[in-house]
Amino acid sequence: MSKVKSLADLRKMRDELQTKVSLREKSDHPDKLVQVKVSMATCGIASGAKEVMNHMIEEMDRQAIDAIVTQTGCMGYCYAEPTIEVTLPNSAPVVFGHVDNKKANEIIEKYIIRGELVDGIIPVNYETVKENKNE
Amino acid sequence: MAKYKNHILVCGGTGCRASQGEEIVQNLGKVIEENSLENEVQVVRTGCFGFCEKGPVVKMVPDNTFYVQVTPEDATEIVSEHLVKGRKVERLLYTDPETQERVSESKDMGFYKKQIRIALRNCGFINPENIDEYIARDGYAALGKVLTELTPEEAIKVIIDSGLRGRGGGGFPTGLKWDITRKVEAEQKYVVCNADEGDPGAFMDRSILEGDPHAVLEAMAINGYCTGATKGLIYIRAEYPLAISRLKIAINQAREYGLLGEDIFGTGFSFDVELRYGAGAFVCGEETSLIHSMEGLRGEPTVKPPFPSESGYKGMPTNVNNVETYANIPVIILEGAEWFSSIGTEKSKGTKVFALAGKVNNVGLIEVPMGTTLREVIFDIGGGIKDGKKFKAVQTGGPSGGCLTEKHLDIPIDYDNLLACGSMMGSGGMIVMDEDDCMVSVAKFYLDFTVEESCGKCAPCRIGNKRLYEMLDKLTEGKGTEEDLTLLRNLSNVIKDTSLCGLGQTSPNPVLSTMENFADEYEAHVRDGKCPAGQCKSLMQYVIEAEKCIGCTLCSRVCPVDAITGDKKEPHLISQETCIKCGACYEKCKFGAISIQ
């Protein structure tokens, strides 16, 4: 790395280095960002969830979308793997099934950026223990 | 650059390292490699997370899972469960002591809820040995801004307006100190960082240096520009090897990047930092002693004025600030004086880092806004008193501070309120005591420390503190008289008024504040020959109640000095002459027949 010769140098350097810690910064306030959970149980991984996850991280990074992509356990929709759950800020989570790289692009393009719904949504009709307790 | 999907942040502070933190890092690395995840997962050693009670601490990013009390053997499970299968390792999560529920995210833990992290902003977040991570967090941007956009006067004005006061104890306005140094004309000026942290139980400065060393370097350079100094010196105690090694790495990296050295940011401003080691003398935290120690002389204070700002290191104007004070500077420059002064109380702005220790559930390092009450700190963040015991007192300000009690719990903590209660902010040590602590013994403990650490230059401190200690010792032996109490109070006041430096001027504080707040306890020692807390061995005796004793002989068998006699199935008797008061019989008796009197 070259020497910092001016404030502009430092700013440029900071922007380049930002990705190093951005993951940690984002994780401090996840509710303000797009959150994507990829179901990564055995069935998911066997159906290609790992590639989809990598693809989504790279694609959203390329398009400079502030998002956290995490993996999670089996969501139960084994028939529709790989499945992902997308939570936009201030809205309820939406689960998409049969997600491959192409579908992932569509989801990013239409749902994440424009907020339009796309085919392949799995209706979520269960309650979690936590929700139950709050009622 | 590799794009990591997960970061594992492992606490690399001294506390967690002592509990095998380093082995955790190594094991994690090994297991990650075995699972071919090395391009997806990055293991980062960070500074202190503050939650030392439950260390070693490991934080998983991006899902923010917070694992506590991790052992090196847990590495395999963390990788195979959390990273590969995406399931949290339940047994390593923090359990809320009240609800008994497992809490997975740090932001939901009571310990972190009321904290605002300014000085500790990068501790537990970045790798302190990597300047790139610091730069990514706006590091050195404040220095750049000051050098290119502000005059020294303008920059000092920001610090003055922010209301920042010295975090080392005295609470002198930082901007004002800088301005005094700036106005003195001299060929050479110096900027000094006081990292001679000496209060028992305080470790905030060490943690900042270990977790975010660049912040201190950057602030010193800003200080240099503002005051007209080109040389910076960090006076650090040799007992802090990890902080020293991280500082050395940081200094080298900053020099390599041109952020220290000649012509920084192409502005013609030059500044460099060197380390000076102290041998851990408490008095060297006092700025004139510190300067003498750096000059190679005995670490003894001299009369102020002249203040170091006028005549300090090698007779040149020297600006001395504490580590935590420096850690606040870059943020204030970037965020502005208004932002900083919006936090805190009327006369104490910003936040303060406290080292919470003693009989409290969550021992650790915390940072709260000025004006937070002691109750919030001890009960909400600290999680209350250990083992469900009753709160008795909290000692703030180390050997220079005082003991505060129940009635002070709701007072907002700031410099002036603590002084008004007979204690002080000090560097921020906070030792919590429960019903089992004897306040006379506590005062004696601090005096023991002061007597040991007094440099011996002035008579009030050298002789006076020794006499105070002897009197307290007499009290704990049960040989004290009413006159001793009067004498104790008078001598304390004389030492305060006549000592040369801050050490002697504050050393009687623990005595005076305990006498004020726990007068009945002192009187019990003198009048009744009793120690209410049952701590002073000379004042208590173990007695067997004949009615309850069934003569099982267990006590006589565990007694290490054969002080207990009696036949089988007959009540036993403790010989008070032989008894060493170890309490072994008391703990063993199954019938509650042995009591302390």
PDB file of C-alpha atoms in Angstrom, chain B residues 282-545:
ATOM      1  CA  PHE B 282       1.492   5.041  41.401  1.00  0.00           C
ATOM      2  CA  VAL B 283       2.879   8.536  42.004  1.00  0.00           C
ATOM      3  CA  CYS B 284       4.101   8.700  38.384  1.00  0.00           C
ATOM      4  CA  GLY B 285       0.514   9.145  37.279  1.00  0.00           C
ATOM      5  CA  GLU B 286       0.868  12.647  38.707  1.00  0.00           C
ATOM      6  CA  GLU B 287       2.066  14.748  35.790  1.00  0.00           C
ATOM      7  CA  THR B 288       5.145  16.368  37.317  1.00  0.00           C
ATOM      8  CA  SER B 289       6.374  13.015  38.664  1.00  0.00           C
ATOM      9  CA  LEU B 290       5.680  11.438  35.298  1.00  0.00           C
ATOM     10  CA  ILE B 291       7.790  14.062  33.567  1.00  0.00           C
ATOM     11  CA  HIS B 292      10.666  13.625  36.029  1.00  0.00           C
ATOM     12  CA  SER B 293      10.533   9.883  35.529  1.00  0.00           C
ATOM     13  CA  MET B 294      10.750  10.371  31.742  1.00  0.00           C
ATOM     14  CA  GLU B 295      13.750  12.623  32.227  1.00  0.00           C
ATOM     15  CA  GLY B 296      15.490   9.797  34.020  1.00  0.00           C
ATOM     16  CA  LEU B 297      15.109  11.365  37.451  1.00  0.00           C
ATOM     17  CA  ARG B 298      13.339   9.959  40.490  1.00  0.00           C
ATOM     18  CA  GLY B 299       9.605   9.802  40.078  1.00  0.00           C
ATOM     19  CA  GLU B 300       8.835  12.572  42.534  1.00  0.00           C
ATOM     20  CA  PRO B 301       6.405  15.461  42.137  1.00  0.00           C
ATOM     21  CA  THR B 302       7.363  19.119  42.224  1.00  0.00           C
ATOM     22  CA  VAL B 303       5.297  22.093  43.261  1.00  0.00           C
ATOM     23  CA  LYS B 304       2.912  23.528  40.682  1.00  0.00           C
ATOM     24  CA  PRO B 305       3.170  26.213  39.319  1.00  0.00           C
ATOM     25  CA  PRO B 306       5.016  26.123  37.044  1.00  0.00           C
ATOM     26  CA  PHE B 307       2.558  23.829  35.321  1.00  0.00           C
ATOM     27  CA  PRO B 308       3.878  21.387  32.730  1.00  0.00           C
ATOM     28  CA  SER B 309       2.052  23.412  30.086  1.00  0.00           C
ATOM     29  CA  GLU B 310       4.615  26.149  30.780  1.00  0.00           C
ATOM     30  CA  SER B 311       7.659  24.192  31.856  1.00  0.00           C
ATOM     31  CA  GLY B 312       7.552  20.437  31.607  1.00  0.00           C
ATOM     32  CA  TYR B 313       9.689  17.812  29.923  1.00  0.00           C
ATOM     33  CA  LYS B 314      13.283  19.126  29.684  1.00  0.00           C
ATOM     34  CA  GLY B 315      11.957  22.493  30.830  1.00  0.00           C
ATOM     35  CA  MET B 316       9.823  22.843  27.681  1.00  0.00           C
ATOM     36  CA  PRO B 317       6.049  23.347  27.472  1.00  0.00           C
ATOM     37  CA  THR B 318       4.461  19.930  27.752  1.00  0.00           C
ATOM     38  CA  ASN B 319       0.845  18.962  27.347  1.00  0.00           C
ATOM     39  CA  VAL B 320      -0.049  15.849  29.353  1.00  0.00           C
ATOM     40  CA  ASN B 321      -3.348  14.067  28.728  1.00  0.00           C
ATOM     41  CA  ASN B 322      -4.717  10.709  29.721  1.00  0.00           C
ATOM     42  CA  VAL B 323      -5.337   7.817  27.300  1.00  0.00           C
ATOM     43  CA  GLU B 324      -9.115   7.950  27.521  1.00  0.00           C
ATOM     44  CA  THR B 325      -9.106  11.725  26.981  1.00  0.00           C
ATOM     45  CA  TYR B 326      -7.156  11.205  23.763  1.00  0.00           C
ATOM     46  CA  ALA B 327      -9.488   8.440  22.607  1.00  0.00           C
ATOM     47  CA  ASN B 328     -12.357  10.961  22.581  1.00  0.00           C
ATOM     48  CA  ILE B 329     -10.546  13.568  20.453  1.00  0.00           C
ATOM     49  CA  PRO B 330     -10.847  12.164  16.884  1.00  0.00           C
ATOM     50  CA  VAL B 331     -14.599  11.596  17.236  1.00  0.00           C
ATOM     51  CA  ILE B 332     -15.142  15.103  18.589  1.00  0.00           C
ATOM     52  CA  ILE B 333     -13.282  16.603  15.624  1.00  0.00           C
ATOM     53  CA  LEU B 334     -15.307  14.570  13.117  1.00  0.00           C
ATOM     54  CA  GLU B 335     -18.721  14.760  14.758  1.00  0.00           C
ATOM     55  CA  GLY B 336     -18.413  18.268  16.140  1.00  0.00           C
ATOM     56  CA  ALA B 337     -18.510  19.949  19.535  1.00  0.00           C
ATOM     57  CA  GLU B 338     -22.269  20.238  19.523  1.00  0.00           C
ATOM     58  CA  TRP B 339     -22.801  16.516  19.157  1.00  0.00           C
ATOM     59  CA  PHE B 340     -20.408  15.720  21.989  1.00  0.00           C
ATOM     60  CA  SER B 341     -21.798  18.327  24.350  1.00  0.00           C
ATOM     61  CA  SER B 342     -25.310  17.033  23.781  1.00  0.00           C
ATOM     62  CA  ILE B 343     -24.288  13.923  25.739  1.00  0.00           C
ATOM     63  CA  GLY B 344     -23.815  14.098  29.486  1.00  0.00           C
ATOM     64  CA  THR B 345     -24.666  16.597  32.211  1.00  0.00           C
ATOM     65  CA  GLU B 346     -24.351  20.356  32.403  1.00  0.00           C
ATOM     66  CA  LYS B 347     -20.720  20.468  33.460  1.00  0.00           C
ATOM     67  CA  SER B 348     -19.544  16.984  32.502  1.00  0.00           C
ATOM     68  CA  LYS B 349     -19.904  16.188  28.833  1.00  0.00           C
ATOM     69  CA  GLY B 350     -19.654  12.973  26.904  1.00  0.00           C
ATOM     70  CA  THR B 351     -19.208   9.535  28.344  1.00  0.00           C
ATOM     71  CA  LYS B 352     -16.976   7.888  30.911  1.00  0.00           C
ATOM     72  CA  VAL B 353     -15.437   4.456  30.889  1.00  0.00           C
ATOM     73  CA  PHE B 354     -15.628   2.573  34.173  1.00  0.00           C
ATOM     74  CA  ALA B 355     -13.892  -0.596  35.218  1.00  0.00           C
ATOM     75  CA  LEU B 356     -16.558  -2.410  37.170  1.00  0.00           C
ATOM     76  CA  ALA B 357     -15.095  -4.806  39.712  1.00  0.00           C
ATOM     77  CA  GLY B 358     -15.719  -6.397  43.066  1.00  0.00           C
ATOM     78  CA  LYS B 359     -18.881  -8.159  44.239  1.00  0.00           C
ATOM     79  CA  VAL B 360     -20.926  -7.452  41.146  1.00  0.00           C
ATOM     80  CA  ASN B 361     -22.286 -10.027  38.722  1.00  0.00           C
ATOM     81  CA  ASN B 362     -20.980  -8.539  35.483  1.00  0.00           C
ATOM     82  CA  VAL B 363     -17.402  -7.543  36.095  1.00  0.00           C
ATOM     83  CA  GLY B 364     -16.085  -5.664  33.101  1.00  0.00           C
ATOM     84  CA  LEU B 365     -15.396  -2.498  31.209  1.00  0.00           C
ATOM     85  CA  ILE B 366     -18.326  -0.219  30.490  1.00  0.00           C
ATOM     86  CA  GLU B 367     -18.861   3.184  28.905  1.00  0.00           C
ATOM     87  CA  VAL B 368     -21.891   5.229  29.913  1.00  0.00           C
ATOM     88  CA  PRO B 369     -23.013   8.823  29.370  1.00  0.00           C
ATOM     89  CA  MET B 370     -22.117  11.209  32.196  1.00  0.00           C
ATOM     90  CA  GLY B 371     -25.161  11.547  34.409  1.00  0.00           C
ATOM     91  CA  THR B 372     -25.968   7.857  34.511  1.00  0.00           C
ATOM     92  CA  THR B 373     -26.733   6.892  38.104  1.00  0.00           C
ATOM     93  CA  LEU B 374     -24.729   4.466  40.196  1.00  0.00           C
ATOM     94  CA  ARG B 375     -27.842   2.322  40.470  1.00  0.00           C
ATOM     95  CA  GLU B 376     -28.039   1.937  36.691  1.00  0.00           C
ATOM     96  CA  VAL B 377     -24.367   1.076  36.496  1.00  0.00           C
ATOM     97  CA  ILE B 378     -24.343  -1.440  39.338  1.00  0.00           C
ATOM     98  CA  PHE B 379     -27.771  -3.037  38.983  1.00  0.00           C
ATOM     99  CA  ASP B 380     -28.754  -2.683  35.308  1.00  0.00           C
ATOM    100  CA  ILE B 381     -25.388  -3.007  33.620  1.00  0.00           C
ATOM    101  CA  GLY B 382     -23.524  -4.760  36.399  1.00  0.00           C
ATOM    102  CA  GLY B 383     -26.411  -7.156  36.965  1.00  0.00           C
ATOM    103  CA  GLY B 384     -26.568  -6.573  40.720  1.00  0.00           C
ATOM    104  CA  ILE B 385     -24.638  -8.036  43.607  1.00  0.00           C
ATOM    105  CA  LYS B 386     -23.119 -11.501  43.472  1.00  0.00           C
ATOM    106  CA  ASP B 387     -24.865 -14.392  45.209  1.00  0.00           C
ATOM    107  CA  GLY B 388     -27.962 -12.305  45.985  1.00  0.00           C
ATOM    108  CA  LYS B 389     -26.179 -10.442  48.773  1.00  0.00           C
ATOM    109  CA  LYS B 390     -27.016  -6.925  49.864  1.00  0.00           C
ATOM    110  CA  PHE B 391     -25.291  -3.890  48.342  1.00  0.00           C
ATOM    111  CA  LYS B 392     -23.223  -2.012  50.873  1.00  0.00           C
ATOM    112  CA  ALA B 393     -20.921   0.468  49.192  1.00  0.00           C
ATOM    113  CA  VAL B 394     -19.143   1.346  46.000  1.00  0.00           C
ATOM    114  CA  GLN B 395     -15.654   2.743  45.920  1.00  0.00           C
ATOM    115  CA  THR B 396     -15.004   5.152  43.058  1.00  0.00           C
ATOM    116  CA  GLY B 397     -11.805   6.900  42.117  1.00  0.00           C
ATOM    117  CA  GLY B 398      -9.407   4.287  43.497  1.00  0.00           C
ATOM    118  CA  PRO B 399      -7.149   5.130  46.462  1.00  0.00           C
ATOM    119  CA  SER B 400      -7.934   8.813  45.948  1.00  0.00           C
ATOM    120  CA  GLY B 401     -11.666   8.358  45.999  1.00  0.00           C
ATOM    121  CA  GLY B 402     -14.237   7.508  48.559  1.00  0.00           C
ATOM    122  CA  CYS B 403     -16.907   4.987  49.400  1.00  0.00           C
ATOM    123  CA  LEU B 404     -20.440   5.809  48.429  1.00  0.00           C
ATOM    124  CA  THR B 405     -23.478   4.105  49.884  1.00  0.00           C
ATOM    125  CA  GLU B 406     -27.092   3.216  49.274  1.00  0.00           C
ATOM    126  CA  LYS B 407     -28.163   6.852  49.652  1.00  0.00           C
ATOM    127  CA  HIS B 408     -25.892   7.915  46.800  1.00  0.00           C
ATOM    128  CA  LEU B 409     -27.196   5.333  44.342  1.00  0.00           C
ATOM    129  CA  ASP B 410     -29.511   7.710  42.498  1.00  0.00           C
ATOM    130  CA  ILE B 411     -27.112  10.594  42.112  1.00  0.00           C
ATOM    131  CA  PRO B 412     -26.140  11.177  38.456  1.00  0.00           C
ATOM    132  CA  ILE B 413     -22.447  10.412  38.088  1.00  0.00           C
ATOM    133  CA  ASP B 414     -20.330  13.352  37.017  1.00  0.00           C
ATOM    134  CA  TYR B 415     -17.164  15.082  38.208  1.00  0.00           C
ATOM    135  CA  ASP B 416     -18.884  17.591  40.459  1.00  0.00           C
ATOM    136  CA  ASN B 417     -21.486  15.319  42.026  1.00  0.00           C
ATOM    137  CA  LEU B 418     -18.886  12.747  42.995  1.00  0.00           C
ATOM    138  CA  LEU B 419     -16.701  15.428  44.569  1.00  0.00           C
ATOM    139  CA  ALA B 420     -19.691  16.762  46.482  1.00  0.00           C
ATOM    140  CA  CYS B 421     -20.292  13.277  47.918  1.00  0.00           C
ATOM    141  CA  GLY B 422     -16.710  13.072  49.170  1.00  0.00           C
ATOM    142  CA  SER B 423     -15.436  10.809  46.428  1.00  0.00           C
ATOM    143  CA  MET B 424     -14.103  11.571  42.980  1.00  0.00           C
ATOM    144  CA  MET B 425     -14.240  10.428  39.390  1.00  0.00           C
ATOM    145  CA  GLY B 426     -10.604   9.416  39.350  1.00  0.00           C
ATOM    146  CA  SER B 427      -9.674   7.330  36.403  1.00  0.00           C
ATOM    147  CA  GLY B 428     -12.919   5.383  36.653  1.00  0.00           C
ATOM    148  CA  GLY B 429     -12.300   2.385  38.854  1.00  0.00           C
ATOM    149  CA  MET B 430     -15.503   1.216  40.512  1.00  0.00           C
ATOM    150  CA  ILE B 431     -15.279  -1.433  43.181  1.00  0.00           C
ATOM    151  CA  VAL B 432     -18.556  -2.761  44.488  1.00  0.00           C
ATOM    152  CA  MET B 433     -18.815  -4.093  48.052  1.00  0.00           C
ATOM    153  CA  ASP B 434     -21.459  -6.216  49.702  1.00  0.00           C
ATOM    154  CA  GLU B 435     -22.631  -6.766  53.275  1.00  0.00           C
ATOM    155  CA  ASP B 436     -19.642  -8.997  54.026  1.00  0.00           C
ATOM    156  CA  ASP B 437     -17.107  -6.217  53.538  1.00  0.00           C
ATOM    157  CA  CYS B 438     -15.790  -4.404  56.599  1.00  0.00           C
ATOM    158  CA  MET B 439     -15.377  -0.712  55.845  1.00  0.00           C
ATOM    159  CA  VAL B 440     -12.551  -0.226  58.323  1.00  0.00           C
ATOM    160  CA  SER B 441     -10.635  -3.001  56.566  1.00  0.00           C
ATOM    161  CA  VAL B 442     -11.396  -1.435  53.200  1.00  0.00           C
ATOM    162  CA  ALA B 443      -9.956   1.900  54.345  1.00  0.00           C
ATOM    163  CA  LYS B 444      -6.959   0.012  55.711  1.00  0.00           C
ATOM    164  CA  PHE B 445      -6.475  -1.753  52.366  1.00  0.00           C
ATOM    165  CA  TYR B 446      -6.290   1.549  50.488  1.00  0.00           C
ATOM    166  CA  LEU B 447      -3.981   3.089  53.065  1.00  0.00           C
ATOM    167  CA  ASP B 448      -1.713   0.077  52.759  1.00  0.00           C
ATOM    168  CA  PHE B 449      -1.520   0.825  49.045  1.00  0.00           C
ATOM    169  CA  THR B 450      -0.866   4.542  49.585  1.00  0.00           C
ATOM    170  CA  VAL B 451       1.847   3.928  52.165  1.00  0.00           C
ATOM    171  CA  GLU B 452       3.543   1.579  49.722  1.00  0.00           C
ATOM    172  CA  GLU B 453       3.241   4.017  46.820  1.00  0.00           C
ATOM    173  CA  SER B 454       4.064   7.289  48.573  1.00  0.00           C
ATOM    174  CA  CYS B 455       7.291   8.615  47.065  1.00  0.00           C
ATOM    175  CA  GLY B 456       8.406   9.911  50.442  1.00  0.00           C
ATOM    176  CA  LYS B 457       9.284  13.408  49.368  1.00  0.00           C
ATOM    177  CA  CYS B 458       6.915  15.314  51.650  1.00  0.00           C
ATOM    178  CA  ALA B 459       6.396  14.550  55.339  1.00  0.00           C
ATOM    179  CA  PRO B 460       2.577  14.672  55.534  1.00  0.00           C
ATOM    180  CA  CYS B 461       2.214  11.906  52.985  1.00  0.00           C
ATOM    181  CA  ARG B 462       5.246   9.855  54.000  1.00  0.00           C
ATOM    182  CA  ILE B 463       4.709   9.908  57.758  1.00  0.00           C
ATOM    183  CA  GLY B 464       1.041  10.842  57.990  1.00  0.00           C
ATOM    184  CA  ASN B 465      -0.281   8.007  55.879  1.00  0.00           C
ATOM    185  CA  LYS B 466       1.836   5.521  57.786  1.00  0.00           C
ATOM    186  CA  ARG B 467       0.330   6.741  61.065  1.00  0.00           C
ATOM    187  CA  LEU B 468      -3.162   6.544  59.559  1.00  0.00           C
ATOM    188  CA  TYR B 469      -2.491   2.977  58.581  1.00  0.00           C
ATOM    189  CA  GLU B 470      -1.272   2.098  62.064  1.00  0.00           C
ATOM    190  CA  MET B 471      -4.380   3.560  63.635  1.00  0.00           C
ATOM    191  CA  LEU B 472      -6.642   1.644  61.306  1.00  0.00           C
ATOM    192  CA  ASP B 473      -4.698  -1.495  62.052  1.00  0.00           C
ATOM    193  CA  LYS B 474      -5.236  -0.873  65.750  1.00  0.00           C
ATOM    194  CA  LEU B 475      -8.979  -0.560  65.143  1.00  0.00           C
ATOM    195  CA  THR B 476      -9.180  -3.836  63.263  1.00  0.00           C
ATOM    196  CA  GLU B 477      -7.294  -5.512  66.099  1.00  0.00           C
ATOM    197  CA  GLY B 478      -9.941  -4.286  68.508  1.00  0.00           C
ATOM    198  CA  LYS B 479      -7.492  -2.077  70.384  1.00  0.00           C
ATOM    199  CA  GLY B 480      -8.811   1.268  69.162  1.00  0.00           C
ATOM    200  CA  THR B 481     -10.072   4.010  71.455  1.00  0.00           C
ATOM    201  CA  GLU B 482     -12.453   6.950  71.062  1.00  0.00           C
ATOM    202  CA  GLU B 483      -9.463   9.298  70.834  1.00  0.00           C
ATOM    203  CA  ASP B 484      -8.168   7.303  67.916  1.00  0.00           C
ATOM    204  CA  LEU B 485     -11.298   8.136  65.946  1.00  0.00           C
ATOM    205  CA  THR B 486     -10.845  11.870  66.546  1.00  0.00           C
ATOM    206  CA  LEU B 487      -7.156  11.646  65.780  1.00  0.00           C
ATOM    207  CA  LEU B 488      -7.862   9.691  62.624  1.00  0.00           C
ATOM    208  CA  ARG B 489     -10.172  12.399  61.364  1.00  0.00           C
ATOM    209  CA  ASN B 490      -7.856  15.269  62.292  1.00  0.00           C
ATOM    210  CA  LEU B 491      -4.762  13.693  60.821  1.00  0.00           C
ATOM    211  CA  SER B 492      -6.644  12.894  57.632  1.00  0.00           C
ATOM    212  CA  ASN B 493      -7.566  16.520  57.189  1.00  0.00           C
ATOM    213  CA  VAL B 494      -4.014  17.671  57.888  1.00  0.00           C
ATOM    214  CA  ILE B 495      -2.606  15.288  55.270  1.00  0.00           C
ATOM    215  CA  LYS B 496      -5.144  16.510  52.733  1.00  0.00           C
ATOM    216  CA  ASP B 497      -4.274  20.141  53.354  1.00  0.00           C
ATOM    217  CA  THR B 498      -0.506  19.917  53.501  1.00  0.00           C
ATOM    218  CA  SER B 499       0.642  17.257  51.045  1.00  0.00           C
ATOM    219  CA  LEU B 500       2.679  18.256  48.024  1.00  0.00           C
ATOM    220  CA  CYS B 501       0.862  16.435  45.254  1.00  0.00           C
ATOM    221  CA  GLY B 502      -2.419  14.806  44.379  1.00  0.00           C
ATOM    222  CA  LEU B 503      -1.434  11.494  45.915  1.00  0.00           C
ATOM    223  CA  GLY B 504      -1.219  12.810  49.473  1.00  0.00           C
ATOM    224  CA  GLN B 505      -3.974  15.362  48.983  1.00  0.00           C
ATOM    225  CA  THR B 506      -6.435  12.593  48.255  1.00  0.00           C
ATOM    226  CA  SER B 507      -5.065   9.560  50.090  1.00  0.00           C
ATOM    227  CA  PRO B 508      -7.154  10.111  53.265  1.00  0.00           C
ATOM    228  CA  ASN B 509     -10.363  10.150  51.207  1.00  0.00           C
ATOM    229  CA  PRO B 510     -11.121   6.455  51.743  1.00  0.00           C
ATOM    230  CA  VAL B 511     -10.767   6.986  55.515  1.00  0.00           C
ATOM    231  CA  LEU B 512     -12.839  10.159  55.658  1.00  0.00           C
ATOM    232  CA  SER B 513     -15.621   8.871  53.457  1.00  0.00           C
ATOM    233  CA  THR B 514     -15.970   5.580  55.303  1.00  0.00           C
ATOM    234  CA  MET B 515     -15.941   7.422  58.651  1.00  0.00           C
ATOM    235  CA  GLU B 516     -18.647   9.714  57.348  1.00  0.00           C
ATOM    236  CA  ASN B 517     -20.870   7.057  55.815  1.00  0.00           C
ATOM    237  CA  PHE B 518     -20.218   4.170  58.172  1.00  0.00           C
ATOM    238  CA  ALA B 519     -19.665   5.897  61.503  1.00  0.00           C
ATOM    239  CA  ASP B 520     -21.547   3.124  63.316  1.00  0.00           C
ATOM    240  CA  GLU B 521     -19.167   0.536  61.973  1.00  0.00           C
ATOM    241  CA  TYR B 522     -16.122   2.423  63.296  1.00  0.00           C
ATOM    242  CA  GLU B 523     -17.863   2.801  66.633  1.00  0.00           C
ATOM    243  CA  ALA B 524     -18.708  -0.883  66.800  1.00  0.00           C
ATOM    244  CA  HIS B 525     -15.017  -1.681  66.384  1.00  0.00           C
ATOM    245  CA  VAL B 526     -14.092   0.675  69.219  1.00  0.00           C
ATOM    246  CA  ARG B 527     -16.962   0.520  71.704  1.00  0.00           C
ATOM    247  CA  ASP B 528     -18.232  -3.015  71.346  1.00  0.00           C
ATOM    248  CA  GLY B 529     -15.050  -4.604  70.088  1.00  0.00           C
ATOM    249  CA  LYS B 530     -17.086  -6.101  67.271  1.00  0.00           C
ATOM    250  CA  CYS B 531     -16.740  -6.177  63.508  1.00  0.00           C
ATOM    251  CA  PRO B 532     -20.325  -6.090  62.139  1.00  0.00           C
ATOM    252  CA  ALA B 533     -19.261  -7.592  58.811  1.00  0.00           C
ATOM    253  CA  GLY B 534     -17.353 -10.381  60.527  1.00  0.00           C
ATOM    254  CA  GLN B 535     -14.155  -9.655  58.633  1.00  0.00           C
ATOM    255  CA  CYS B 536     -11.758  -8.536  61.348  1.00  0.00           C
ATOM    256  CA  LYS B 537     -10.403 -11.788  62.698  1.00  0.00           C
ATOM    257  CA  SER B 538      -9.215 -10.391  66.001  1.00  0.00           C
ATOM    258  CA  LEU B 539     -12.732  -9.217  66.785  1.00  0.00           C
ATOM    259  CA  MET B 540     -14.619 -12.394  66.249  1.00  0.00           C
ATOM    260  CA  GLN B 541     -14.755 -15.834  67.716  1.00  0.00           C
ATOM    261  CA  TYR B 542     -16.275 -19.097  66.685  1.00  0.00           C
ATOM    262  CA  VAL B 543     -18.467 -20.574  69.395  1.00  0.00           C
ATOM    263  CA  ILE B 544     -20.259 -23.919  69.597  1.00  0.00           C
ATOM    264  CA  GLU B 545     -23.809 -23.796  70.915  1.00  0.00           C
TER     265      GLU B 545
END
